[in-house]
mmCIF file of C-alpha atoms in Angstrom:
data_model
loop_
_atom_site.group_PDB
_atom_site.id
_atom_site.type_symbol
_atom_site.label_atom_id
_atom_site.label_comp_id
_atom_site.label_asym_id
_atom_site.label_seq_id
_atom_site.Cartn_x
_atom_site.Cartn_y
_atom_site.Cartn_z
ATOM 1 C CA MET K 1331 -78.751 -56.301 49.634
ATOM 2 C CA SER K 1332 -80.076 -59.676 48.566
ATOM 3 C CA THR K 1333 -77.990 -62.698 49.548
ATOM 4 C CA ALA K 1334 -79.975 -65.189 47.479
ATOM 5 C CA TYR K 1335 -77.019 -65.802 45.194
ATOM 6 C CA LEU K 1336 -75.018 -67.033 48.187
ATOM 7 C CA GLU K 1337 -77.441 -69.906 48.632
ATOM 8 C CA VAL K 1338 -76.707 -71.468 45.231
ATOM 9 C CA PRO K 1339 -74.708 -74.640 45.976
ATOM 10 C CA THR K 1340 -71.472 -75.337 44.117
ATOM 11 C CA ILE K 1341 -69.021 -78.198 44.246
ATOM 12 C CA LEU K 1342 -67.058 -76.139 46.787
ATOM 13 C CA ASP K 1343 -69.810 -76.892 49.288
ATOM 14 C CA ARG K 1344 -68.969 -80.584 49.216
ATOM 15 C CA PRO K 1345 -66.616 -81.950 51.896
ATOM 16 C CA GLU K 1346 -63.085 -82.646 50.719
ATOM 17 C CA GLN K 1347 -62.234 -86.335 50.494
ATOM 18 C CA ARG K 1348 -58.609 -86.541 49.450
ATOM 19 C CA PHE K 1349 -57.827 -90.050 50.629
ATOM 20 C CA PRO K 1350 -57.164 -92.610 49.375
ATOM 21 C CA LEU K 1351 -54.890 -90.540 47.101
ATOM 22 C CA ASP K 1352 -54.567 -92.163 43.694
ATOM 23 C CA LEU K 1353 -51.644 -91.055 41.483
ATOM 24 C CA GLY K 1354 -51.530 -94.063 39.171
ATOM 25 C CA VAL K 1355 -51.819 -93.912 35.395
ATOM 26 C CA ARG K 1356 -55.483 -94.192 34.411
ATOM 27 C CA ILE K 1357 -55.547 -92.438 31.021
ATOM 28 C CA PRO K 1358 -52.130 -93.159 29.455
ATOM 29 C CA ARG K 1359 -52.554 -90.703 26.591
ATOM 30 C CA ILE K 1360 -53.175 -87.826 28.985
ATOM 31 C CA ARG K 1361 -50.205 -88.877 31.125
ATOM 32 C CA ASP K 1362 -48.135 -88.724 27.914
ATOM 33 C CA LEU K 1363 -49.368 -85.146 27.395
ATOM 34 C CA LEU K 1364 -48.056 -84.301 30.878
ATOM 35 C CA ARG K 1365 -44.608 -85.624 30.024
ATOM 36 C CA ASN K 1366 -44.626 -83.825 26.697
ATOM 37 C CA ALA K 1367 -45.685 -80.542 28.302
ATOM 38 C CA THR K 1368 -42.926 -80.885 30.901
ATOM 39 C CA HIS K 1369 -40.344 -81.355 28.164
ATOM 40 C CA ASN K 1370 -41.576 -78.483 25.965
ATOM 41 C CA GLN K 1371 -41.872 -75.593 28.406
ATOM 42 C CA TRP K 1372 -40.777 -72.159 27.176
ATOM 43 C CA ASN K 1373 -40.147 -68.736 28.665
ATOM 44 C CA PRO K 1374 -41.751 -65.690 26.992
ATOM 45 C CA ALA K 1375 -39.034 -63.431 28.388
ATOM 46 C CA THR K 1376 -36.019 -65.364 27.088
ATOM 47 C CA ASP K 1377 -37.115 -67.847 24.410
ATOM 48 C CA VAL K 1378 -38.689 -65.258 22.108
ATOM 49 C CA ASP K 1379 -36.205 -63.321 19.962
ATOM 50 C CA TRP K 1380 -37.596 -59.911 20.888
ATOM 51 C CA ASP K 1381 -34.731 -58.062 19.169
ATOM 52 C CA ALA K 1382 -36.082 -59.266 15.822
ATOM 53 C CA LEU K 1383 -39.390 -57.424 16.335
ATOM 54 C CA ARG K 1384 -38.019 -54.028 15.195
ATOM 55 C CA PRO K 1385 -41.091 -51.902 16.027
ATOM 56 C CA GLU K 1386 -39.346 -48.882 14.494
ATOM 57 C CA ASP K 1387 -39.901 -50.449 11.061
ATOM 58 C CA TYR K 1388 -43.665 -49.891 11.333
ATOM 59 C CA THR K 1389 -45.836 -46.802 11.252
ATOM 60 C CA GLU K 1390 -47.495 -45.523 14.389
ATOM 61 C CA GLU K 1391 -50.876 -46.536 12.942
ATOM 62 C CA GLN K 1392 -49.681 -50.099 12.270
ATOM 63 C CA ARG K 1393 -48.250 -50.408 15.764
ATOM 64 C CA LEU K 1394 -51.523 -49.132 17.219
ATOM 65 C CA GLY K 1395 -53.522 -51.765 15.357
ATOM 66 C CA ALA K 1396 -51.144 -54.503 16.477
ATOM 67 C CA ARG K 1397 -51.231 -53.271 20.070
ATOM 68 C CA TYR K 1398 -55.005 -53.664 20.123
ATOM 69 C CA TYR K 1399 -54.811 -57.067 18.444
ATOM 70 C CA TRP K 1400 -52.232 -58.504 20.857
ATOM 71 C CA SER K 1401 -53.981 -56.936 23.847
ATOM 72 C CA ARG K 1402 -57.185 -58.688 22.828
ATOM 73 C CA ARG K 1403 -55.251 -61.953 22.517
ATOM 74 C CA ALA K 1404 -53.959 -61.404 26.044
ATOM 75 C CA TRP K 1405 -57.512 -60.873 27.329
ATOM 76 C CA SER K 1406 -58.704 -64.205 25.928
ATOM 77 C CA GLU K 1407 -55.627 -66.050 27.217
ATOM 78 C CA TYR K 1408 -56.102 -64.441 30.622
ATOM 79 C CA GLY K 1409 -59.534 -66.028 30.860
ATOM 80 C CA ALA K 1410 -57.922 -69.448 30.625
ATOM 81 C CA ILE K 1411 -55.615 -68.666 33.554
ATOM 82 C CA SER K 1412 -58.561 -68.669 35.950
ATOM 83 C CA GLU K 1413 -60.473 -71.301 34.004
ATOM 84 C CA SER K 1414 -57.712 -73.928 34.438
ATOM 85 C CA PRO K 1415 -57.566 -73.993 38.268
ATOM 86 C CA THR K 1416 -61.362 -73.932 38.417
ATOM 87 C CA LEU K 1417 -61.461 -77.085 36.327
ATOM 88 C CA GLN K 1418 -58.658 -78.486 38.467
ATOM 89 C CA ILE K 1419 -60.927 -78.157 41.504
ATOM 90 C CA ARG K 1420 -63.605 -80.059 39.617
ATOM 91 C CA TYR K 1421 -61.192 -82.900 38.816
ATOM 92 C CA CYS K 1422 -60.108 -83.191 42.434
ATOM 93 C CA VAL K 1423 -63.543 -82.973 44.049
ATOM 94 C CA GLY K 1424 -64.998 -85.418 41.532
ATOM 95 C CA LYS K 1425 -62.041 -87.775 41.927
ATOM 96 C CA PHE K 1426 -61.434 -87.908 38.196
ATOM 97 C CA ALA K 1427 -58.362 -89.640 36.823
ATOM 98 C CA PRO K 1428 -55.148 -88.310 38.400
ATOM 99 C CA ASP K 1429 -53.669 -87.896 34.910
ATOM 100 C CA MET K 1430 -56.086 -85.006 34.389
ATOM 101 C CA GLN K 1431 -55.213 -83.353 37.673
ATOM 102 C CA LEU K 1432 -51.482 -83.591 37.022
ATOM 103 C CA TYR K 1433 -51.664 -82.430 33.425
ATOM 104 C CA PHE K 1434 -53.749 -79.377 34.239
ATOM 105 C CA THR K 1435 -51.100 -78.055 36.618
ATOM 106 C CA LEU K 1436 -48.968 -77.503 33.509
ATOM 107 C CA ARG K 1437 -51.896 -76.410 31.373
ATOM 108 C CA SER K 1438 -52.370 -73.485 33.763
ATOM 109 C CA GLN K 1439 -48.720 -72.528 33.331
ATOM 110 C CA GLU K 1440 -49.049 -72.712 29.557
ATOM 111 C CA GLU K 1441 -52.028 -70.372 29.515
ATOM 112 C CA SER K 1442 -50.162 -67.889 31.708
ATOM 113 C CA ARG K 1443 -47.240 -67.993 29.258
ATOM 114 C CA HIS K 1444 -49.607 -67.299 26.366
ATOM 115 C CA ALA K 1445 -51.046 -64.265 28.166
ATOM 116 C CA GLU K 1446 -47.581 -63.005 29.099
ATOM 117 C CA ALA K 1447 -46.264 -63.375 25.544
ATOM 118 C CA CYS K 1448 -49.228 -61.457 24.108
ATOM 119 C CA TYR K 1449 -48.864 -58.777 26.781
ATOM 120 C CA ARG K 1450 -45.138 -58.405 26.097
ATOM 121 C CA MET K 1451 -45.819 -58.132 22.373
ATOM 122 C CA ALA K 1452 -48.304 -55.293 22.907
ATOM 123 C CA GLU K 1453 -45.936 -53.561 25.314
ATOM 124 C CA LYS K 1454 -42.991 -53.675 22.911
ATOM 125 C CA LEU K 1455 -45.149 -52.242 20.136
ATOM 126 C CA GLY K 1456 -45.972 -49.212 22.248
ATOM 127 C CA GLY K 1457 -48.166 -50.316 25.125
ATOM 128 C CA TYR K 1458 -50.737 -52.879 26.269
ATOM 129 C CA PHE K 1459 -54.413 -51.889 26.442
ATOM 130 C CA GLU K 1460 -56.227 -52.983 29.590
ATOM 131 C CA ALA K 1461 -59.730 -52.996 28.056
ATOM 132 C CA PRO K 1462 -61.523 -52.708 24.696
ATOM 133 C CA ALA K 1463 -61.592 -49.272 23.131
ATOM 134 C CA LYS K 1464 -65.396 -49.385 23.132
ATOM 135 C CA THR K 1465 -67.255 -50.779 26.137
ATOM 136 C CA GLU K 1466 -69.969 -52.292 23.906
ATOM 137 C CA TYR K 1467 -67.417 -54.830 22.665
ATOM 138 C CA GLN K 1468 -66.693 -56.213 26.133
ATOM 139 C CA GLY K 1469 -69.676 -58.546 25.981
ATOM 140 C CA ALA K 1470 -68.148 -60.448 23.087
ATOM 141 C CA VAL K 1471 -64.725 -61.005 24.681
ATOM 142 C CA ALA K 1472 -65.461 -61.062 28.411
ATOM 143 C CA THR K 1473 -66.197 -64.713 29.184
ATOM 144 C CA HIS K 1474 -67.533 -67.973 27.813
ATOM 145 C CA GLY K 1475 -68.999 -69.125 31.142
ATOM 146 C CA VAL K 1476 -66.672 -72.081 31.726
ATOM 147 C CA ARG K 1477 -65.621 -71.030 35.222
ATOM 148 C CA ARG K 1478 -69.235 -70.921 36.407
ATOM 149 C CA ALA K 1479 -70.066 -74.225 34.706
ATOM 150 C CA ALA K 1480 -67.036 -75.920 36.244
ATOM 151 C CA LEU K 1481 -68.320 -75.172 39.745
ATOM 152 C CA ASP K 1482 -71.934 -76.032 38.962
ATOM 153 C CA PRO K 1483 -72.749 -79.568 40.182
ATOM 154 C CA ASP K 1484 -75.569 -79.746 37.638
ATOM 155 C CA ALA K 1485 -73.208 -79.112 34.694
ATOM 156 C CA SER K 1486 -71.363 -82.265 33.720
ATOM 157 C CA LEU K 1487 -67.601 -82.089 33.325
ATOM 158 C CA GLU K 1488 -67.887 -83.938 30.021
ATOM 159 C CA SER K 1489 -70.144 -81.195 28.632
ATOM 160 C CA THR K 1490 -67.774 -78.474 29.796
ATOM 161 C CA ILE K 1491 -64.651 -80.098 28.304
ATOM 162 C CA ALA K 1492 -66.392 -80.999 25.050
ATOM 163 C CA ALA K 1493 -67.567 -77.417 24.561
ATOM 164 C CA LEU K 1494 -64.423 -75.646 25.743
ATOM 165 C CA VAL K 1495 -61.719 -77.899 24.360
ATOM 166 C CA CYS K 1496 -63.115 -80.016 21.549
ATOM 167 C CA ALA K 1497 -64.998 -77.064 20.046
ATOM 168 C CA ALA K 1498 -63.619 -73.642 21.087
ATOM 169 C CA GLU K 1499 -59.940 -74.587 21.431
ATOM 170 C CA GLU K 1500 -60.007 -76.520 18.167
ATOM 171 C CA ILE K 1501 -61.226 -73.379 16.390
ATOM 172 C CA ALA K 1502 -58.486 -71.300 18.034
ATOM 173 C CA PHE K 1503 -55.865 -73.873 17.060
ATOM 174 C CA ASP K 1504 -56.804 -73.713 13.393
ATOM 175 C CA VAL K 1505 -56.393 -69.931 13.417
ATOM 176 C CA PHE K 1506 -52.983 -70.109 15.091
ATOM 177 C CA ARG K 1507 -51.858 -72.717 12.573
ATOM 178 C CA HIS K 1508 -52.798 -70.355 9.755
ATOM 179 C CA LEU K 1509 -51.113 -67.404 11.463
ATOM 180 C CA VAL K 1510 -47.856 -69.359 11.612
ATOM 181 C CA GLU K 1511 -48.094 -69.845 7.848
ATOM 182 C CA ILE K 1512 -48.913 -66.256 6.841
ATOM 183 C CA THR K 1513 -47.233 -63.982 9.421
ATOM 184 C CA PRO K 1514 -44.041 -62.309 8.101
ATOM 185 C CA ASN K 1515 -42.769 -60.698 11.308
ATOM 186 C CA PRO K 1516 -40.454 -63.286 12.913
ATOM 187 C CA VAL K 1517 -41.401 -62.465 16.507
ATOM 188 C CA ALA K 1518 -45.156 -62.516 15.876
ATOM 189 C CA ARG K 1519 -44.734 -65.801 14.001
ATOM 190 C CA GLN K 1520 -42.592 -67.278 16.786
ATOM 191 C CA ILE K 1521 -45.173 -66.452 19.449
ATOM 192 C CA CYS K 1522 -47.968 -67.967 17.351
ATOM 193 C CA LYS K 1523 -45.852 -71.091 16.856
ATOM 194 C CA PHE K 1524 -45.157 -71.452 20.584
ATOM 195 C CA ILE K 1525 -48.851 -71.043 21.411
ATOM 196 C CA MET K 1526 -49.921 -73.432 18.654
ATOM 197 C CA ARG K 1527 -47.530 -76.086 19.955
ATOM 198 C CA ASP K 1528 -49.189 -75.906 23.379
ATOM 199 C CA GLU K 1529 -52.689 -75.846 21.872
ATOM 200 C CA VAL K 1530 -52.024 -79.191 20.182
ATOM 201 C CA ARG K 1531 -51.813 -80.759 23.634
ATOM 202 C CA HIS K 1532 -54.786 -78.804 24.964
ATOM 203 C CA CYS K 1533 -56.990 -80.087 22.162
ATOM 204 C CA ALA K 1534 -55.711 -83.658 22.450
ATOM 205 C CA PHE K 1535 -56.528 -83.637 26.168
ATOM 206 C CA GLY K 1536 -60.194 -82.975 25.469
ATOM 207 C CA TRP K 1537 -60.595 -85.766 22.951
ATOM 208 C CA HIS K 1538 -58.717 -88.296 25.116
ATOM 209 C CA PHE K 1539 -60.831 -87.417 28.161
ATOM 210 C CA ILE K 1540 -64.185 -87.664 26.396
ATOM 211 C CA GLN K 1541 -63.150 -90.931 24.753
ATOM 212 C CA SER K 1542 -62.362 -92.359 28.195
ATOM 213 C CA ARG K 1543 -65.746 -91.248 29.539
ATOM 214 C CA LEU K 1544 -68.059 -92.236 26.673
ATOM 215 C CA PRO K 1545 -68.517 -95.880 27.770
ATOM 216 C CA HIS K 1546 -69.764 -94.636 31.153
ATOM 217 C CA MET K 1547 -72.176 -91.969 29.864
ATOM 218 C CA THR K 1548 -75.926 -92.353 29.452
ATOM 219 C CA ALA K 1549 -77.781 -91.271 26.330
ATOM 220 C CA ASP K 1550 -79.081 -88.223 28.195
ATOM 221 C CA GLU K 1551 -75.582 -87.235 29.290
ATOM 222 C CA ILE K 1552 -74.294 -87.510 25.749
ATOM 223 C CA GLU K 1553 -77.184 -85.364 24.527
ATOM 224 C CA ASN K 1554 -76.401 -82.746 27.181
ATOM 225 C CA MET K 1555 -72.807 -82.750 25.981
ATOM 226 C CA ARG K 1556 -73.985 -82.213 22.414
ATOM 227 C CA GLN K 1557 -76.123 -79.268 23.488
ATOM 228 C CA ALA K 1558 -73.169 -77.732 25.349
ATOM 229 C CA VAL K 1559 -71.063 -77.864 22.179
ATOM 230 C CA ILE K 1560 -73.864 -76.244 20.180
ATOM 231 C CA THR K 1561 -74.215 -73.463 22.753
ATOM 232 C CA MET K 1562 -70.459 -72.794 22.755
ATOM 233 C CA ILE K 1563 -70.369 -72.451 18.993
ATOM 234 C CA GLU K 1564 -73.626 -70.535 18.615
ATOM 235 C CA LYS K 1565 -73.506 -68.207 21.620
ATOM 236 C CA VAL K 1566 -69.766 -67.736 22.142
ATOM 237 C CA GLU K 1567 -67.705 -68.365 19.011
ATOM 238 C CA LEU K 1568 -70.280 -66.965 16.590
ATOM 239 C CA ASN K 1569 -70.657 -63.982 18.929
ATOM 240 C CA GLY K 1570 -67.057 -62.890 18.329
ATOM 241 C CA TYR K 1571 -65.236 -64.325 21.362
ATOM 242 C CA HIS K 1572 -62.084 -65.067 19.349
ATOM 243 C CA SER K 1573 -62.723 -63.087 16.163
ATOM 244 C CA ALA K 1574 -63.977 -59.503 16.036
ATOM 245 C CA TRP K 1575 -65.623 -59.847 12.623
ATOM 246 C CA LEU K 1576 -68.023 -62.465 14.023
ATOM 247 C CA ALA K 1577 -69.271 -60.126 16.759
ATOM 248 C CA PRO K 1578 -72.628 -58.346 16.320
ATOM 249 C CA SER K 1579 -72.297 -55.417 13.941
ATOM 250 C CA SER K 1580 -71.644 -52.144 15.764
ATOM 251 C CA PRO K 1581 -69.263 -49.181 15.618
ATOM 252 C CA SER K 1582 -67.077 -50.856 18.264
ATOM 253 C CA THR K 1583 -66.824 -54.043 16.196
ATOM 254 C CA GLU K 1584 -65.748 -51.992 13.188
ATOM 255 C CA VAL K 1585 -63.023 -50.374 15.290
ATOM 256 C CA GLU K 1586 -61.663 -53.772 16.358
ATOM 257 C CA MET K 1587 -61.759 -55.069 12.782
ATOM 258 C CA ALA K 1588 -59.896 -51.981 11.580
ATOM 259 C CA HIS K 1589 -57.167 -52.652 14.150
ATOM 260 C CA ASP K 1590 -56.890 -56.252 12.971
ATOM 261 C CA ARG K 1591 -56.516 -55.150 9.363
ATOM 262 C CA LEU K 1592 -53.755 -52.705 10.196
ATOM 263 C CA ALA K 1593 -51.854 -55.387 12.112
ATOM 264 C CA TRP K 1594 -52.370 -57.928 9.323
ATOM 265 C CA GLU K 1595 -51.235 -55.525 6.602
ATOM 266 C CA ALA K 1596 -48.086 -54.877 8.644
ATOM 267 C CA GLY K 1597 -47.469 -58.612 9.040
ATOM 268 C CA LEU K 1598 -47.622 -58.395 12.826
ATOM 269 C CA GLY K 1599 -49.743 -61.444 13.506
ATOM 270 C CA ALA K 1600 -53.418 -60.667 12.972
ATOM 271 C CA ILE K 1601 -55.871 -62.185 10.534
ATOM 272 C CA VAL K 1602 -58.737 -60.528 8.657
ATOM 273 C CA GLU K 1603 -62.274 -61.555 7.812
ATOM 274 C CA GLU K 1604 -61.746 -62.647 4.207
ATOM 275 C CA LEU K 1605 -58.942 -64.999 5.235
ATOM 276 C CA GLU K 1606 -60.530 -66.347 8.394
ATOM 277 C CA LYS K 1607 -64.027 -66.946 7.023
ATOM 278 C CA PRO K 1608 -63.119 -70.140 5.133
ATOM 279 C CA ILE K 1609 -60.884 -71.300 7.996
ATOM 280 C CA PHE K 1610 -63.685 -70.904 10.541
ATOM 281 C CA ALA K 1611 -66.166 -72.754 8.309
ATOM 282 C CA ALA K 1612 -63.638 -75.546 7.731
ATOM 283 C CA SER K 1613 -63.026 -75.792 11.491
ATOM 284 C CA LEU K 1614 -66.734 -76.287 12.148
ATOM 285 C CA ALA K 1615 -66.938 -78.913 9.402
ATOM 286 C CA ARG K 1616 -63.954 -80.795 10.843
ATOM 287 C CA ILE K 1617 -65.271 -80.646 14.412
ATOM 288 C CA ARG K 1618 -68.699 -81.781 13.238
ATOM 289 C CA ALA K 1619 -67.203 -84.764 11.388
ATOM 290 C CA GLU K 1620 -64.887 -85.771 14.231
ATOM 291 C CA MET K 1621 -67.645 -85.644 16.843
ATOM 292 C CA LYS K 1622 -69.865 -87.743 14.610
ATOM 293 C CA ASN K 1623 -67.139 -90.332 14.036
ATOM 294 C CA ALA K 1624 -65.764 -90.435 17.584
ATOM 295 C CA TRP K 1625 -68.853 -89.806 19.697
ATOM 296 C CA GLY K 1626 -71.767 -90.578 17.393
ATOM 297 C CA ILE K 1627 -73.372 -87.143 17.857
ATOM 298 C CA ASP K 1628 -74.722 -84.774 15.224
ATOM 299 C CA ILE K 1629 -73.775 -81.110 15.425
ATOM 300 C CA PRO K 1630 -76.165 -79.021 13.298
ATOM 301 C CA MET K 1631 -75.309 -76.414 10.705
ATOM 302 C CA PHE K 1632 -75.228 -72.809 11.895
ATOM 303 C CA ARG K 1633 -76.317 -69.481 10.460
ATOM 304 C CA HIS K 1634 -74.435 -66.205 10.773
ATOM 305 C CA HIS K 1635 -74.996 -62.913 9.018
ATOM 306 C CA LYS K 1636 -71.446 -62.933 7.625
ATOM 307 C CA TYR K 1637 -72.085 -66.155 5.670
ATOM 308 C CA ASP K 1638 -74.406 -66.578 2.692
ATOM 309 C CA THR K 1639 -75.006 -70.251 3.473
ATOM 310 C CA GLU K 1640 -75.133 -72.400 6.598
ATOM 311 C CA ILE K 1641 -71.784 -73.395 8.002
#
């Protein structure tokens, strides 16, 4: 068996240099996020009013659709559970501001709560699914590559955070905000509201970090960051990572979309293509404008077969 892959260096190959240990405030806005996150912790087991779910009020078909939807939510949240400590390693090895290191200890907890809440929701509706119904769909929801990039010394941390947080998480936040507005079931709405409240801080972290780094970045580094954002949108988000209807057309994609529609019609927390299409386009427009205003970079328009015009 080839061992060539073992020879690829990562930041883990660098010697640890912990001292001098700096715990002072370097990015006050991120330190404020830490304090806010500490104050607003919640427990999926006890803070969600599970008795109000009333799964018996829904048909077996509706519960099945919602089980798939919430299982898929759990899969995407699970990815962040391993992504957070990987980034934490990067902060420590690179001796980035201690505010980032401290905040991400709670960010990891928040992502685990999101995954647990989604898992519990699927379980109470009849059972959590461990994998997509069709294996062809796994490529769309498996990973966005952040864990590998975080350990790659040639991938800048600014590029990773800009792509993951200021692009992908902003898109997810907009969807959760809409779900809070349209979801009738009180438990599904409560979970979306809890997750959205945490996502506000996750998104703010990204913008505060990049703003603190911009004065120290070269033109080439800023361009690399721009390209990372483009890749995240084009190759991950527009490939269906968060939304099944954006995935390449296939029988498995149709199955996932059918599950989403059943859950949405039942009011159990999902969203469907005709509602999410304008939200997704508006998210891209907002991100594009904010990156232009805050960072001075131009994010291009994108094409996707589900849209008649560029978005």
